[in-house]
Every structure is written in structure tokens, then in C-alpha cells.
PDB file of C-alpha atoms in Angstrom:
ATOM      1  CA  LEU V   1      77.087 -16.239  74.583  1.00  0.00           C
ATOM      2  CA  PHE V   2      80.033 -14.848  76.487  1.00  0.00           C
ATOM      3  CA  PRO V   3      81.871 -16.123  79.572  1.00  0.00           C
ATOM      4  CA  ASP V   4      79.391 -14.113  81.696  1.00  0.00           C
ATOM      5  CA  VAL V   5      77.171 -17.200  81.575  1.00  0.00           C
ATOM      6  CA  LEU V   6      79.478 -19.217  83.852  1.00  0.00           C
ATOM      7  CA  PRO V   7      78.919 -17.331  87.155  1.00  0.00           C
ATOM      8  CA  VAL V   8      75.155 -17.435  86.570  1.00  0.00           C
ATOM      9  CA  ILE V   9      75.252 -21.217  86.135  1.00  0.00           C
ATOM     10  CA  ALA V  10      77.462 -21.616  89.213  1.00  0.00           C
ATOM     11  CA  ARG V  11      75.094 -19.532  91.341  1.00  0.00           C
ATOM     12  CA  ALA V  12      72.005 -21.380  90.104  1.00  0.00           C
ATOM     13  CA  GLN V  13      73.674 -24.719  90.898  1.00  0.00           C
ATOM     14  CA  LYS V  14      74.562 -23.480  94.383  1.00  0.00           C
ATOM     15  CA  GLU V  15      71.094 -22.114  95.191  1.00  0.00           C
ATOM     16  CA  LEU V  16      68.720 -24.486  93.404  1.00  0.00           C
ATOM     17  CA  PRO V  17      68.634 -28.278  93.116  1.00  0.00           C
ATOM     18  CA  GLU V  18      66.829 -28.000  89.780  1.00  0.00           C
ATOM     19  CA  PHE V  19      66.429 -24.960  87.495  1.00  0.00           C
ATOM     20  CA  LEU V  20      65.857 -23.489  84.073  1.00  0.00           C
ATOM     21  CA  VAL V  21      67.905 -20.362  83.310  1.00  0.00           C
ATOM     22  CA  VAL V  22      66.532 -18.381  80.367  1.00  0.00           C
ATOM     23  CA  GLY V  23      67.091 -15.025  78.761  1.00  0.00           C
ATOM     24  CA  ARG V  24      66.465 -12.668  75.924  1.00  0.00           C
ATOM     25  CA  ARG V  25      68.931 -12.035  73.160  1.00  0.00           C
ATOM     26  CA  THR V  26      70.500  -8.742  72.189  1.00  0.00           C
ATOM     27  CA  ASN V  27      70.004  -7.990  68.495  1.00  0.00           C
ATOM     28  CA  CYS V  28      73.190  -6.613  66.988  1.00  0.00           C
ATOM     29  CA  LYS V  29      74.329  -5.241  63.668  1.00  0.00           C
ATOM     30  CA  ALA V  30      76.844  -7.172  61.584  1.00  0.00           C
ATOM     31  CA  GLN V  31      79.871  -5.323  63.031  1.00  0.00           C
ATOM     32  CA  VAL V  32      79.358  -7.076  66.383  1.00  0.00           C
ATOM     33  CA  SER V  33      79.363 -10.482  64.680  1.00  0.00           C
ATOM     34  CA  SER V  34      82.458  -9.509  62.724  1.00  0.00           C
ATOM     35  CA  ALA V  35      84.231  -8.442  65.916  1.00  0.00           C
ATOM     36  CA  ALA V  36      83.188 -11.709  67.603  1.00  0.00           C
ATOM     37  CA  ALA V  37      84.666 -13.729  64.737  1.00  0.00           C
ATOM     38  CA  ASP V  38      88.008 -11.954  65.273  1.00  0.00           C
ATOM     39  CA  ALA V  39      87.988 -12.205  69.090  1.00  0.00           C
ATOM     40  CA  ALA V  40      90.997 -14.109  70.357  1.00  0.00           C
ATOM     41  CA  GLY V  41      91.206 -13.600  74.110  1.00  0.00           C
ATOM     42  CA  ASP V  42      89.394 -12.360  77.206  1.00  0.00           C
ATOM     43  CA  ALA V  43      90.021  -8.690  76.417  1.00  0.00           C
ATOM     44  CA  ASP V  44      88.567  -9.113  72.920  1.00  0.00           C
ATOM     45  CA  TRP V  45      85.478 -10.892  74.268  1.00  0.00           C
ATOM     46  CA  ARG V  46      84.921  -8.157  76.856  1.00  0.00           C
ATOM     47  CA  GLU V  47      85.035  -5.585  74.053  1.00  0.00           C
ATOM     48  CA  VAL V  48      82.574  -7.534  71.887  1.00  0.00           C
ATOM     49  CA  ARG V  49      80.237  -7.926  74.872  1.00  0.00           C
ATOM     50  CA  ALA V  50      80.477  -4.203  75.624  1.00  0.00           C
ATOM     51  CA  MET V  51      79.768  -3.419  71.965  1.00  0.00           C
ATOM     52  CA  ALA V  52      76.683  -5.657  72.000  1.00  0.00           C
ATOM     53  CA  LYS V  53      75.363  -4.023  75.177  1.00  0.00           C
ATOM     54  CA  ARG V  54      76.118  -0.517  73.927  1.00  0.00           C
ATOM     55  CA  ASP V  55      74.929  -0.813  70.322  1.00  0.00           C
ATOM     56  CA  GLY V  56      72.455  -3.685  70.474  1.00  0.00           C
ATOM     57  CA  GLN V  57      68.792  -3.802  71.371  1.00  0.00           C
ATOM     58  CA  GLN V  58      67.429  -6.407  73.758  1.00  0.00           C
ATOM     59  CA  HIS V  59      64.722  -8.424  72.028  1.00  0.00           C
ATOM     60  CA  ILE V  60      61.162  -8.894  73.242  1.00  0.00           C
ATOM     61  CA  ARG V  61      60.304 -10.796  76.393  1.00  0.00           C
ATOM     62  CA  TRP V  62      58.732 -13.862  74.814  1.00  0.00           C
ATOM     63  CA  ALA V  63      61.552 -14.509  72.388  1.00  0.00           C
ATOM     64  CA  ILE V  64      63.853 -16.510  74.638  1.00  0.00           C
ATOM     65  CA  ASP V  65      67.163 -17.453  73.080  1.00  0.00           C
ATOM     66  CA  TYR V  66      69.045 -19.534  75.607  1.00  0.00           C
ATOM     67  CA  PHE V  67      68.157 -22.300  78.029  1.00  0.00           C
ATOM     68  CA  ILE V  68      70.363 -23.725  80.731  1.00  0.00           C
ATOM     69  CA  PHE V  69      68.844 -26.474  82.807  1.00  0.00           C
ATOM     70  CA  THR V  70      69.699 -29.310  85.103  1.00  0.00           C
ATOM     71  CA  ARG V  71      70.185 -32.667  83.459  1.00  0.00           C
ATOM     72  CA  ASP V  72      66.796 -34.285  84.056  1.00  0.00           C
ATOM     73  CA  SER V  73      64.617 -31.163  83.963  1.00  0.00           C
ATOM     74  CA  PHE V  74      63.556 -31.822  80.378  1.00  0.00           C
ATOM     75  CA  ALA V  75      64.058 -35.535  79.901  1.00  0.00           C
ATOM     76  CA  SER V  76      61.499 -35.449  77.115  1.00  0.00           C
ATOM     77  CA  LEU V  77      60.014 -32.663  75.049  1.00  0.00           C
ATOM     78  CA  PRO V  78      57.351 -32.617  72.365  1.00  0.00           C
ATOM     79  CA  PRO V  79      58.856 -32.730  68.851  1.00  0.00           C
ATOM     80  CA  PHE V  80      59.245 -28.963  68.417  1.00  0.00           C
ATOM     81  CA  ALA V  81      61.081 -27.279  65.561  1.00  0.00           C
ATOM     82  CA  VAL V  82      63.777 -25.609  67.664  1.00  0.00           C
ATOM     83  CA  GLY V  83      64.520 -22.066  66.549  1.00  0.00           C
ATOM     84  CA  ARG V  84      60.918 -21.390  65.611  1.00  0.00           C
ATOM     85  CA  PRO V  85      58.311 -19.766  67.847  1.00  0.00           C
ATOM     86  CA  ALA V  86      56.581 -21.324  70.832  1.00  0.00           C
ATOM     87  CA  TYR V  87      59.021 -24.023  71.977  1.00  0.00           C
ATOM     88  CA  ASP V  88      60.837 -21.522  74.193  1.00  0.00           C
ATOM     89  CA  ASN V  89      57.627 -20.358  75.858  1.00  0.00           C
ATOM     90  CA  TYR V  90      56.502 -23.946  76.289  1.00  0.00           C
ATOM     91  CA  MET V  91      59.713 -24.699  78.197  1.00  0.00           C
ATOM     92  CA  VAL V  92      59.097 -21.824  80.621  1.00  0.00           C
ATOM     93  CA  ARG V  93      55.452 -22.801  81.141  1.00  0.00           C
ATOM     94  CA  SER V  94      56.349 -26.462  81.538  1.00  0.00           C
ATOM     95  CA  ALA V  95      59.054 -25.757  84.128  1.00  0.00           C
ATOM     96  CA  ILE V  96      56.766 -23.511  86.173  1.00  0.00           C
ATOM     97  CA  ALA V  97      53.926 -26.043  86.030  1.00  0.00           C
ATOM     98  CA  ARG V  98      56.292 -28.722  87.367  1.00  0.00           C
ATOM     99  CA  GLY V  99      57.639 -26.493  90.150  1.00  0.00           C
ATOM    100  CA  ILE V 100      61.066 -26.008  88.568  1.00  0.00           C
ATOM    101  CA  PRO V 101      62.462 -22.543  89.340  1.00  0.00           C
ATOM    102  CA  VAL V 102      62.840 -20.413  86.198  1.00  0.00           C
ATOM    103  CA  VAL V 103      65.622 -17.823  86.376  1.00  0.00           C
ATOM    104  CA  ASP V 104      65.567 -14.825  84.027  1.00  0.00           C
ATOM    105  CA  ALA V 105      69.227 -13.956  83.456  1.00  0.00           C
ATOM    106  CA  SER V 106      68.611 -11.406  80.673  1.00  0.00           C
ATOM    107  CA  SER V 107      70.198  -8.594  82.667  1.00  0.00           C
ATOM    108  CA  LEU V 108      73.438 -10.509  83.269  1.00  0.00           C
ATOM    109  CA  ILE V 109      74.009 -12.759  80.274  1.00  0.00           C
ATOM    110  CA  VAL V 110      74.545 -11.055  76.935  1.00  0.00           C
ATOM    111  CA  ALA V 111      73.436 -13.259  74.064  1.00  0.00           C
ATOM    112  CA  ALA V 112      74.546 -11.360  70.963  1.00  0.00           C
ATOM    113  CA  HIS V 113      72.389 -12.201  67.940  1.00  0.00           C
ATOM    114  CA  GLN V 114      73.108 -10.809  64.488  1.00  0.00           C
ATOM    115  CA  GLU V 115      70.044  -9.166  62.974  1.00  0.00           C
ATOM    116  CA  HIS V 116      68.827 -10.920  59.842  1.00  0.00           C
ATOM    117  CA  SER V 117      65.868 -11.205  57.537  1.00  0.00           C
ATOM    118  CA  TYR V 118      63.261 -13.912  57.835  1.00  0.00           C
ATOM    119  CA  SER V 119      63.607 -14.989  54.221  1.00  0.00           C
ATOM    120  CA  HIS V 120      64.104 -18.563  55.422  1.00  0.00           C
ATOM    121  CA  VAL V 121      60.463 -18.637  56.594  1.00  0.00           C
ATOM    122  CA  ALA V 122      57.638 -18.926  54.062  1.00  0.00           C
ATOM    123  CA  ASP V 123      55.720 -15.656  53.477  1.00  0.00           C
ATOM    124  CA  ALA V 124      58.212 -13.706  55.584  1.00  0.00           C
ATOM    125  CA  SER V 125      58.660 -11.103  52.870  1.00  0.00           C
ATOM    126  CA  GLU V 126      55.299  -9.641  53.873  1.00  0.00           C
ATOM    127  CA  VAL V 127      56.362  -9.166  57.474  1.00  0.00           C
ATOM    128  CA  LYS V 128      57.912  -5.925  58.572  1.00  0.00           C
ATOM    129  CA  THR V 129      59.744  -6.150  61.865  1.00  0.00           C
ATOM    130  CA  SER V 130      62.071  -3.994  63.871  1.00  0.00           C
ATOM    131  CA  SER V 131      64.757  -5.054  66.310  1.00  0.00           C
ATOM    132  CA  LYS V 132      62.594  -3.551  69.017  1.00  0.00           C
ATOM    133  CA  GLY V 133      59.819  -5.995  68.185  1.00  0.00           C
ATOM    134  CA  GLU V 134      57.190  -3.274  67.974  1.00  0.00           C
ATOM    135  CA  ASP V 135      54.686  -5.586  66.257  1.00  0.00           C
ATOM    136  CA  TRP V 136      54.942  -7.949  69.199  1.00  0.00           C
ATOM    137  CA  ALA V 137      54.744  -5.169  71.766  1.00  0.00           C
ATOM    138  CA  GLN V 138      51.619  -3.701  70.170  1.00  0.00           C
ATOM    139  CA  ALA V 139      49.949  -7.086  70.102  1.00  0.00           C
ATOM    140  CA  VAL V 140      50.630  -7.597  73.788  1.00  0.00           C
ATOM    141  CA  ARG V 141      49.332  -4.165  74.687  1.00  0.00           C
ATOM    142  CA  GLY V 142      46.162  -5.043  72.821  1.00  0.00           C
ATOM    143  CA  ARG V 143      46.510  -2.144  70.395  1.00  0.00           C
ATOM    144  CA  ALA V 144      47.013  -4.272  67.325  1.00  0.00           C
ATOM    145  CA  LYS V 145      44.290  -6.430  65.923  1.00  0.00           C
ATOM    146  CA  GLU V 146      46.758  -8.192  63.667  1.00  0.00           C
ATOM    147  CA  LYS V 147      48.495 -11.382  64.620  1.00  0.00           C
ATOM    148  CA  ASP V 148      51.981 -11.325  66.054  1.00  0.00           C
ATOM    149  CA  VAL V 149      54.960 -11.296  63.698  1.00  0.00           C
ATOM    150  CA  TRP V 150      55.610 -15.034  63.933  1.00  0.00           C
ATOM    151  CA  GLU V 151      51.925 -15.810  63.685  1.00  0.00           C
ATOM    152  CA  LYS V 152      51.822 -13.852  60.404  1.00  0.00           C
ATOM    153  CA  MET V 153      54.525 -16.048  58.977  1.00  0.00           C
ATOM    154  CA  GLN V 154      53.012 -19.263  57.798  1.00  0.00           C
ATOM    155  CA  SER V 155      55.027 -22.412  57.743  1.00  0.00           C
ATOM    156  CA  GLU V 156      54.433 -25.995  58.677  1.00  0.00           C
ATOM    157  CA  GLU V 157      57.074 -25.765  61.424  1.00  0.00           C
ATOM    158  CA  ILE V 158      55.524 -22.689  63.012  1.00  0.00           C
ATOM    159  CA  SER V 159      51.987 -24.074  62.896  1.00  0.00           C
ATOM    160  CA  HIS V 160      53.219 -27.359  64.351  1.00  0.00           C
ATOM    161  CA  ASN V 161      54.993 -25.568  67.219  1.00  0.00           C
ATOM    162  CA  PHE V 162      51.954 -23.456  68.080  1.00  0.00           C
ATOM    163  CA  ASP V 163      49.790 -26.579  68.098  1.00  0.00           C
ATOM    164  CA  LEU V 164      52.231 -28.405  70.386  1.00  0.00           C
ATOM    165  CA  ALA V 165      52.495 -25.411  72.747  1.00  0.00           C
ATOM    166  CA  SER V 166      48.737 -24.826  72.939  1.00  0.00           C
ATOM    167  CA  GLY V 167      48.575 -21.838  70.622  1.00  0.00           C
ATOM    168  CA  GLN V 168      48.078 -18.488  72.335  1.00  0.00           C
ATOM    169  CA  LEU V 169      49.112 -19.905  75.698  1.00  0.00           C
ATOM    170  CA  VAL V 170      52.723 -19.446  74.570  1.00  0.00           C
ATOM    171  CA  LYS V 171      52.471 -15.855  75.772  1.00  0.00           C
ATOM    172  CA  LEU V 172      52.150 -17.245  79.272  1.00  0.00           C
ATOM    173  CA  GLY V 173      55.749 -18.450  79.189  1.00  0.00           C
ATOM    174  CA  THR V 174      57.858 -15.314  78.879  1.00  0.00           C
ATOM    175  CA  THR V 175      60.776 -13.938  80.857  1.00  0.00           C
ATOM    176  CA  ASP V 176      58.130 -11.978  82.793  1.00  0.00           C
ATOM    177  CA  HIS V 177      56.914 -15.285  84.214  1.00  0.00           C
ATOM    178  CA  ALA V 178      60.283 -16.321  85.610  1.00  0.00           C
ATOM    179  CA  THR V 179      60.136 -17.188  89.289  1.00  0.00           C
ATOM    180  CA  TRP V 180      63.643 -15.800  89.919  1.00  0.00           C
ATOM    181  CA  VAL V 181      65.597 -12.912  88.402  1.00  0.00           C
ATOM    182  CA  ALA V 182      69.387 -13.058  88.280  1.00  0.00           C
ATOM    183  CA  GLN V 183      70.973  -9.764  89.290  1.00  0.00           C
ATOM    184  CA  ALA V 184      74.516  -8.611  89.833  1.00  0.00           C
ATOM    185  CA  CYS V 185      75.495  -7.816  93.380  1.00  0.00           C
ATOM    186  CA  PRO V 186      78.654  -5.886  94.147  1.00  0.00           C
ATOM    187  CA  GLY V 187      81.205  -7.882  96.079  1.00  0.00           C
ATOM    188  CA  PRO V 188      82.767  -6.790  99.374  1.00  0.00           C
ATOM    189  CA  LYS V 189      85.099  -3.824  99.221  1.00  0.00           C
TER     190      LYS V 189
END
């Protein structure tokens, strides 16, 4: 995450007594991560952010990579394996069900994420994915009869998360379901 997250948090705190700010990541090649590792000051971070926006690809709508929430919004959560599918969608669904405003900040906050394999997940070698998440997109459009990418990968953690999040209902907790959308507004001239 870059310093662009701070004004979004400040605005959410000003407008809403309780909130969950979420957003999609931007998948980036290794050169963005390398540039980030070398970034020393504000100018460097602005360049890395610009590189991520220019060269990266925003990931699919139900893969939410950051969560910013008020202190007591999630006092307790089921025992999810964080970083695996379904916990993110559960958080969105849970917040909406409890009347907590969900803010999609994907258009303002750049969350650079280095592309990588899924070799750390059992049976991932059989899964072919693209940074555009085409397998996921096809499944949502109803054109694919196969399971989604994460559902194809079998692991105890993934199965456990889907069980905790009520299985297919996870698709009902995407950035599309946010009750607010953070947008930039030009300041006075």
C-alpha cells in the first residue's frame, strides 16, 4: 500500500461512525516490487505507484486484498486462514448484514501485489490463471462449468474457509456489493 491510503481513511472517519474500507489489488510484475524495495522517499513512492497503475492489472472483484475498519467492527471472526479464499468476501457480507458501510476504494488506493505462482497451495500446478482472472470472470458470467480457480485448488485451509463462509455465498461479498465507492474529487481552484 502507498500513502494514498491515508486520505481515504481520514475521509471515511469523517463521514462514517463505523466502516469497512476494502479494495482490489493491482497485480504487478517483479520490476514493480524491485522498485518498491529501493524506494526511499515520497518521489520514489509516487513513481512506484505510477508504475503499478501503468503496468499492472487490477485483480478480480471478489479477490479483496486490504481491509481497513473501525476498531470494534470485527471484534470476533471465525477462524479463517487469512490469505486464502473466502474470508475477504465473508467480511464484506458480514459488514453489510450488520449495517456497517462498506467502502470500495479500489479506484483510489493502489495495492501493488507481485504476481506469483500458487505452488504453495496443494494441486495448484494444475491450475492455469492469468493476472486478469479470466477463469474467475468466466465462472461469474456463467460460461464456464468448471469451478473457480481457488475452488479447483484443494487444500484443507481453502475447504475450511469455504465452509466457514457458507461456500458459494462468498460471491455475494465482492467489491460490487460495497455500499459506498470512494472517488477522487478535484479540489477548489
